[in-house]
Short mmCIF file of C-alpha atoms and ligand atoms in Angstrom, two decimals:
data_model
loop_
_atom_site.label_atom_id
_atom_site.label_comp_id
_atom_site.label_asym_id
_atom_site.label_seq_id
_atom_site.Cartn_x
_atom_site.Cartn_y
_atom_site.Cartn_z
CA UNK A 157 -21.27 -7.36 -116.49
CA UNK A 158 -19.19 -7.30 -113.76
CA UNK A 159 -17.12 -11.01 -112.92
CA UNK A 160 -16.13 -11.92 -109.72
CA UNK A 161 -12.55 -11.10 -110.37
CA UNK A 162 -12.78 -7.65 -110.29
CA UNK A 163 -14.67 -7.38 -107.13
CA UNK A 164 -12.82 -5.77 -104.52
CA UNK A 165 -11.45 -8.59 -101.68
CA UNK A 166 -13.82 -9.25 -98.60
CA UNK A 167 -12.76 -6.37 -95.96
CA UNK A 168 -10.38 -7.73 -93.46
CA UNK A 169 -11.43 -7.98 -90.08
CA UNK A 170 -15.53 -8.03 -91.36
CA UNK A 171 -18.04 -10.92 -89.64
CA UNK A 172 -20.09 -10.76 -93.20
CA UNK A 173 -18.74 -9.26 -96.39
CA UNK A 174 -20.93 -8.98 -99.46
CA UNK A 175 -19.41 -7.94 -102.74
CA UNK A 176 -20.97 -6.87 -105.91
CA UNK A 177 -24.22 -8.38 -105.10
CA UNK A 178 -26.45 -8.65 -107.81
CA UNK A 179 -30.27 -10.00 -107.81
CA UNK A 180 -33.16 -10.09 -109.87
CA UNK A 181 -36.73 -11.24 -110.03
CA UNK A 182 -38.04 -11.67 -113.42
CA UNK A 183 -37.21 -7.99 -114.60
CA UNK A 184 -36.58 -6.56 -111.89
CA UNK A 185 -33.35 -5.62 -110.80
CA UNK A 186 -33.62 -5.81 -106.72
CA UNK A 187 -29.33 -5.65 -106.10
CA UNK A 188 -27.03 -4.26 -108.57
CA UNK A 189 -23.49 -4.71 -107.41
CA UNK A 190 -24.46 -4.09 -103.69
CA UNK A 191 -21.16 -4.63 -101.10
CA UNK A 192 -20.99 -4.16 -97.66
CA UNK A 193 -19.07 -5.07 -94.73
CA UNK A 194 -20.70 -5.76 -91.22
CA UNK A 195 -17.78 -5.99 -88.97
CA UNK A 196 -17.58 -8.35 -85.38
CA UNK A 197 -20.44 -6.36 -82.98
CA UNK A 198 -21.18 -3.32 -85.15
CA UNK A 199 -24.53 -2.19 -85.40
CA UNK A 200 -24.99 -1.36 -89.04
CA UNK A 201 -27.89 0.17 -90.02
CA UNK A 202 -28.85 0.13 -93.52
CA UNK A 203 -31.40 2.81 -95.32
CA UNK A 204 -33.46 3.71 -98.45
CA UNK A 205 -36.25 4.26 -100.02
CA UNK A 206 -39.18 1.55 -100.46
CA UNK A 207 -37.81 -0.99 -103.53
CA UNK A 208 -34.46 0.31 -102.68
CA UNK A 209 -33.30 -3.72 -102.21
CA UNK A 210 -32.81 -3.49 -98.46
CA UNK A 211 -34.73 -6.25 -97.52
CA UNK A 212 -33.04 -8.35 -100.77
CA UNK A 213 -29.70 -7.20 -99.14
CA UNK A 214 -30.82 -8.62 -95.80
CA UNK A 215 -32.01 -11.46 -97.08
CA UNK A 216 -28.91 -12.26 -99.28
CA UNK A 217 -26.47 -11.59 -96.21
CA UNK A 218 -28.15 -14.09 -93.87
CA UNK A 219 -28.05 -17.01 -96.26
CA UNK A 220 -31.86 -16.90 -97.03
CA UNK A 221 -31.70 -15.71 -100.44
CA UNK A 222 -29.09 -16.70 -103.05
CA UNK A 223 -27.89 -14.05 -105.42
CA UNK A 224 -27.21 -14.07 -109.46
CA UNK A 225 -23.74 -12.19 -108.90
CA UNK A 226 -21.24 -11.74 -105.89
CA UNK A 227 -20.21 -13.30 -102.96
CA UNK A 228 -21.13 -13.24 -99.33
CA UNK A 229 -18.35 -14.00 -97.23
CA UNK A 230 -18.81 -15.64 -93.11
CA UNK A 231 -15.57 -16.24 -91.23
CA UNK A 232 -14.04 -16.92 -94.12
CA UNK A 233 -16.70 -19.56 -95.83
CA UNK A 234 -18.23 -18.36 -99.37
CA UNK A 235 -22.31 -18.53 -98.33
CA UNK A 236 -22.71 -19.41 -102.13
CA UNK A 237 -20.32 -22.62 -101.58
CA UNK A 238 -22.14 -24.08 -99.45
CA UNK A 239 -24.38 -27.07 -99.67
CA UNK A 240 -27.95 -25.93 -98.28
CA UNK A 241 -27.86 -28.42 -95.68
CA UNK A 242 -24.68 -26.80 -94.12
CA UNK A 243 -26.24 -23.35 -94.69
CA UNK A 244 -29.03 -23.93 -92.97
CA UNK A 245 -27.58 -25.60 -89.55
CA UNK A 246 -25.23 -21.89 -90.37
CA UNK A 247 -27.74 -19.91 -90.19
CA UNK A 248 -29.56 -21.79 -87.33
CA UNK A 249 -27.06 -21.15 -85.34
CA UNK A 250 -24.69 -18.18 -85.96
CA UNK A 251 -27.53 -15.81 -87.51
CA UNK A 252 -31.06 -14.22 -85.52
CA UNK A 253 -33.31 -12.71 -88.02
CA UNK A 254 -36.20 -10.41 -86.95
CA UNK A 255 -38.96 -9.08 -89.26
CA UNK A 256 -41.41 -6.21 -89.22
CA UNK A 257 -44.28 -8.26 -88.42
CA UNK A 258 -42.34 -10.54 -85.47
CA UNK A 259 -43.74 -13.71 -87.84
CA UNK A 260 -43.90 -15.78 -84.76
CA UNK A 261 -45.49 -19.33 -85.15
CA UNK A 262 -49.23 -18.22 -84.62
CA UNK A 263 -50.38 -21.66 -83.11
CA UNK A 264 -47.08 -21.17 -80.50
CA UNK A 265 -47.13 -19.79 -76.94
CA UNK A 266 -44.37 -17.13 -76.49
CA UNK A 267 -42.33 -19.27 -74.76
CA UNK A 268 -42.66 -22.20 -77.28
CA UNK A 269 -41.81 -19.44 -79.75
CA UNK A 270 -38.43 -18.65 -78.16
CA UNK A 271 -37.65 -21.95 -76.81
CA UNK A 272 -37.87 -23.34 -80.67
CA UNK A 273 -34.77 -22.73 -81.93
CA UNK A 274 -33.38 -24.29 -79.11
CA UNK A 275 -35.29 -27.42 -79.80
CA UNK A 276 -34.03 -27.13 -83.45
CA UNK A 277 -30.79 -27.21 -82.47
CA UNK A 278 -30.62 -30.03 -79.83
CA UNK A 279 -31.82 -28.78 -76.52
CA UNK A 280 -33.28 -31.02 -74.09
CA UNK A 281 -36.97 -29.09 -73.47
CA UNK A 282 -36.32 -28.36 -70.16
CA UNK A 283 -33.88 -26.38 -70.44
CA UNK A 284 -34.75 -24.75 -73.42
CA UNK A 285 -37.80 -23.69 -71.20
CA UNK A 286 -35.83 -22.12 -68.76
CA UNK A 287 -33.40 -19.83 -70.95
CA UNK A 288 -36.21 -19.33 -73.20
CA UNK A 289 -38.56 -17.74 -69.73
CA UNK A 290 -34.89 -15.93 -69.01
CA UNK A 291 -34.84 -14.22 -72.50
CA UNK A 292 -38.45 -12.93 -72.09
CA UNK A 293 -37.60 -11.64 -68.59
CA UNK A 294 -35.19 -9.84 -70.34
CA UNK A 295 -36.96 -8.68 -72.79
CA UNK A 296 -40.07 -7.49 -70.25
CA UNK A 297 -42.32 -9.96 -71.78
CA UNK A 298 -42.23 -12.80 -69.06
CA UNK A 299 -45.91 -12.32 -67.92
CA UNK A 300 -47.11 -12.68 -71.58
CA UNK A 301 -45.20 -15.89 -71.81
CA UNK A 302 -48.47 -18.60 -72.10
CA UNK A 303 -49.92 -16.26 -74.66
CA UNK A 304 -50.26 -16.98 -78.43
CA UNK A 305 -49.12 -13.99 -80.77
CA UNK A 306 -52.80 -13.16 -81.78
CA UNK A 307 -52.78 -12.30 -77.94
CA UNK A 308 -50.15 -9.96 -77.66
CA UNK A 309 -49.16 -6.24 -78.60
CA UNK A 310 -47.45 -5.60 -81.59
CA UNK A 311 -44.98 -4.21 -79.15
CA UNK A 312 -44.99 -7.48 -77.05
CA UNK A 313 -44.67 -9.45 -79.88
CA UNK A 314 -41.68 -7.76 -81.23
CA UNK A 315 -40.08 -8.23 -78.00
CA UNK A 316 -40.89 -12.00 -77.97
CA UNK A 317 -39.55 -12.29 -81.94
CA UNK A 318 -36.10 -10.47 -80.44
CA UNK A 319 -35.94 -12.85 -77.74
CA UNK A 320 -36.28 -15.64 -80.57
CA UNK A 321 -33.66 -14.44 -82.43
CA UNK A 322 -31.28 -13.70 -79.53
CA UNK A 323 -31.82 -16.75 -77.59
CA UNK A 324 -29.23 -19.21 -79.15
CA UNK A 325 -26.74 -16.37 -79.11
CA UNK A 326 -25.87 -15.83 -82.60
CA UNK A 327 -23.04 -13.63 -84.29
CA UNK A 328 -25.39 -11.21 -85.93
CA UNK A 329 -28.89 -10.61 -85.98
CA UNK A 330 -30.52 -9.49 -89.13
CA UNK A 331 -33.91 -7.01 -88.49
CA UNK A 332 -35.65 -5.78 -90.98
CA UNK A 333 -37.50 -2.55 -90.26
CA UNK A 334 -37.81 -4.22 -86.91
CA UNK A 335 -40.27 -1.00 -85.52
CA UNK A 336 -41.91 -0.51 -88.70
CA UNK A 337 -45.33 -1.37 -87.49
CA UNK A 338 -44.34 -0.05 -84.24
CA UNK A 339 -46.35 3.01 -81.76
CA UNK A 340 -43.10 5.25 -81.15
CA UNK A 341 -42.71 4.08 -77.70
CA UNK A 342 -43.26 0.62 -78.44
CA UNK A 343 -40.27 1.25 -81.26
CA UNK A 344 -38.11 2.65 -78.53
CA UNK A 345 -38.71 -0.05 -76.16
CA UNK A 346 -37.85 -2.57 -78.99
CA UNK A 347 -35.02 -0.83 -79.69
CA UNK A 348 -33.56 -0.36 -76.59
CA UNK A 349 -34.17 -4.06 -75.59
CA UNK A 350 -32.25 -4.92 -79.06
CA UNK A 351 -29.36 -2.63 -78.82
CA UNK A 352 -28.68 -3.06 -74.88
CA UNK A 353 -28.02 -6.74 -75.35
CA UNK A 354 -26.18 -6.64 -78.84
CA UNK A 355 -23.74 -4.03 -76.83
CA UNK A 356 -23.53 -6.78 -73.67
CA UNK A 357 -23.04 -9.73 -76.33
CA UNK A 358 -21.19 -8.33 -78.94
CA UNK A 359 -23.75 -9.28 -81.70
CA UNK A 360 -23.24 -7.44 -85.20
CA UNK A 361 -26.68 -6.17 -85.79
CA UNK A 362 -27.70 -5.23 -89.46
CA UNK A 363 -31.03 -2.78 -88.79
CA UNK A 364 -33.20 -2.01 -91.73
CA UNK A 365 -34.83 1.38 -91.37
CA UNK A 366 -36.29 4.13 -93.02
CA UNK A 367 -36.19 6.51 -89.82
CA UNK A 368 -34.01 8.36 -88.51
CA UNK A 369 -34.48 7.77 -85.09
CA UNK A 370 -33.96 4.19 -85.60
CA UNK A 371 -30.72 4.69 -87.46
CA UNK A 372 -29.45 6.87 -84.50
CA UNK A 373 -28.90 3.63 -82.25
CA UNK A 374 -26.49 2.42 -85.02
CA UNK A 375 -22.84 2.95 -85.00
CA UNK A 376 -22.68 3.52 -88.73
CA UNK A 377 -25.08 3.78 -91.47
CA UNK A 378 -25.15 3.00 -94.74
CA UNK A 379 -27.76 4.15 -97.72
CA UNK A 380 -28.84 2.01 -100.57
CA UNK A 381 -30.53 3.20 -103.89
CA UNK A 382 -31.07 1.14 -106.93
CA UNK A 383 -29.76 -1.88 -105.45
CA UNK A 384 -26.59 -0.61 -104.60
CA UNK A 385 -24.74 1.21 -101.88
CA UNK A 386 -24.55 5.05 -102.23
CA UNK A 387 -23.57 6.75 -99.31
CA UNK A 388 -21.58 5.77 -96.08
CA UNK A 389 -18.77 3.40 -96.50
CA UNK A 390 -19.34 -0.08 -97.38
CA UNK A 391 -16.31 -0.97 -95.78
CA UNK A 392 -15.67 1.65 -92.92
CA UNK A 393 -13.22 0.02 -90.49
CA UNK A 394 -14.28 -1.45 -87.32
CA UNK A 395 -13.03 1.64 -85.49
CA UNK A 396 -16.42 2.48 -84.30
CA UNK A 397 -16.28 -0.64 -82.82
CA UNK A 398 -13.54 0.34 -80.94
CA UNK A 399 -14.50 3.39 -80.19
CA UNK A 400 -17.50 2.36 -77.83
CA UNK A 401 -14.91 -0.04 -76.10
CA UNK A 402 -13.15 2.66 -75.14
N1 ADP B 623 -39.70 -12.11 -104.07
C1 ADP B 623 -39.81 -11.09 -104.95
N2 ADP B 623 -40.46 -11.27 -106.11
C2 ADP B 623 -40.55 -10.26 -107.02
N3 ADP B 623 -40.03 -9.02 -106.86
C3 ADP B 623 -39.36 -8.81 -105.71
C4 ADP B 623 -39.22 -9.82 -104.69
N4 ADP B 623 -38.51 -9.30 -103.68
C5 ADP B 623 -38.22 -8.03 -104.02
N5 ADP B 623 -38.72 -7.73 -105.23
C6 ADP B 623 -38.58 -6.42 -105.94
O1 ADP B 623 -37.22 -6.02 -105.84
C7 ADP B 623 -37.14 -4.63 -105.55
C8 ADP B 623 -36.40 -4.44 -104.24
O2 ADP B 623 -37.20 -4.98 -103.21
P1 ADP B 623 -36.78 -5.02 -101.67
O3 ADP B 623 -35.46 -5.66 -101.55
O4 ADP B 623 -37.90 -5.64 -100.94
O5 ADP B 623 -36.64 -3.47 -101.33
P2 ADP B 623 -36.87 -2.67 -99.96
O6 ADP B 623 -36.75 -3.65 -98.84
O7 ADP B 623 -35.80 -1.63 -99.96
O8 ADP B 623 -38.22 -2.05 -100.04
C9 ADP B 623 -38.55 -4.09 -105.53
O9 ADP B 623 -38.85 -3.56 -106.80
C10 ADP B 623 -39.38 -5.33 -105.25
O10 ADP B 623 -40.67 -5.22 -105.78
MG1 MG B 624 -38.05 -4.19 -97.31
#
């Protein structure tokens, strides 16, 4: 078993760094001695096969899931150090998540949906309102606005859960197969929407996907099998970064 110790130091100049990442449920082995760096507004896109632990990965980077082993690393606070309370304002503010199934609140207009975390963190309601309406403008999804999930597109409602996760203007958004239950043009639209305003924002995206065309909007990509990165660099510099300054 691997200790802490010998794990290599977070990368210098990362937003998140996991190392040696280790999770289990019951007997199975979901992360074994995963790391991975996801550097200020990179978009990172992370692939495998099905039970590869990408989504364990995910969910371990954004603070939602705990892990047996390792570390996760934010602007220089241990994840694992943290008392849940602080975690959780953390993650309600610095960190978007998106799923493959937009899990919007099903009982919530599209606007309510967006304007929520907002609320959560302190916003009076009017205003919340209004940048929430701006962020589905944005997004193409203003006229659908009064509409309850079970009303919209699974295209539409994609948008809407992007617009959720953008609206408080986090660090990094997490998205997990994001277009998985997507049409291909309804993927691409989703993408496009996610990737034009992570560029504009400088948001670190981490992008689960197992296609190819999806992985082609990231700057880097890394593979996972078994739990644990196997090809790409876990730590690549944040030169691609750079390079799309340029
Ligand atoms: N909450 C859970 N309870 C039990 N087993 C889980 C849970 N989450 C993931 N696993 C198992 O861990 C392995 C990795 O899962 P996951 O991280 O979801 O992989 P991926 O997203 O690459 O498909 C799989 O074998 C999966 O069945
Ligand atoms: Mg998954």
């Amino acid at each position: 078993m691997s200790t802490r110790d010998e794990q290599p130091l977070p990368g210098a100049g990362a937003l998140i760094s996991a190392r040696g990442l280790r999770k289990s449920y019951g007997r199975t082995e979901a992360l074994r001695g995963a790391s991975l760096d996801l550097h200020e507004g990179e978009i990172l896109a992370v692939t495998g096969a099905s039970g590869s632990g990408k989504s364990t990965l995910l969910h371990c980077l954004s603070g939602i899931v705990r892990p047996d082993e390792g570390t996760v690393t934010y602007g220089g606070e241990e994840l694992g150090g943290l008392p849940e309370g602080r975690l959780s304002e953390l993650r309600r503010r610095d960190f978007g998540v998106v799923f493959q199934f937009g899990q919007l609140i099903p009982e919530l207009t599209a606007l309510d949906n967006v304007a929520l975390p907002l609320l959560l963190a302190g916003t009076r309601r009017g205003e919340a309102n209004e940048r929430a309406g701006e962020w589905l403008e944005r997004f193409g999804v203003r006229g659908q606005a009064d509409l309850r999930p079970g009303g919209m597109s699974g295209g539409q409602s994609q948008r809407v859960a992007l617009a959720r996760a953008l609206v408080t203007g986090p660090r990094a958004v997490f998205a997990d197969e994001p277009t998985g239950a997507l049409d291909t043009l309804a993927g691409e639209q989703v993408m496009t929407a996610l990737v034009h305003t992570a560029r504009e924002s400088a948001t670190a995206v981490l992008l689960i996907t197992h296609d190819a065309q999806v992985a082609a909007y990231a700057d880097r990509e890394v593979g996972l099998r078994d739990g644990a990165v196997h090809s790409g660099s876990a730590q690549a510099a944040g030169q691609e970064a750079v390079r799309r300054e340029g």
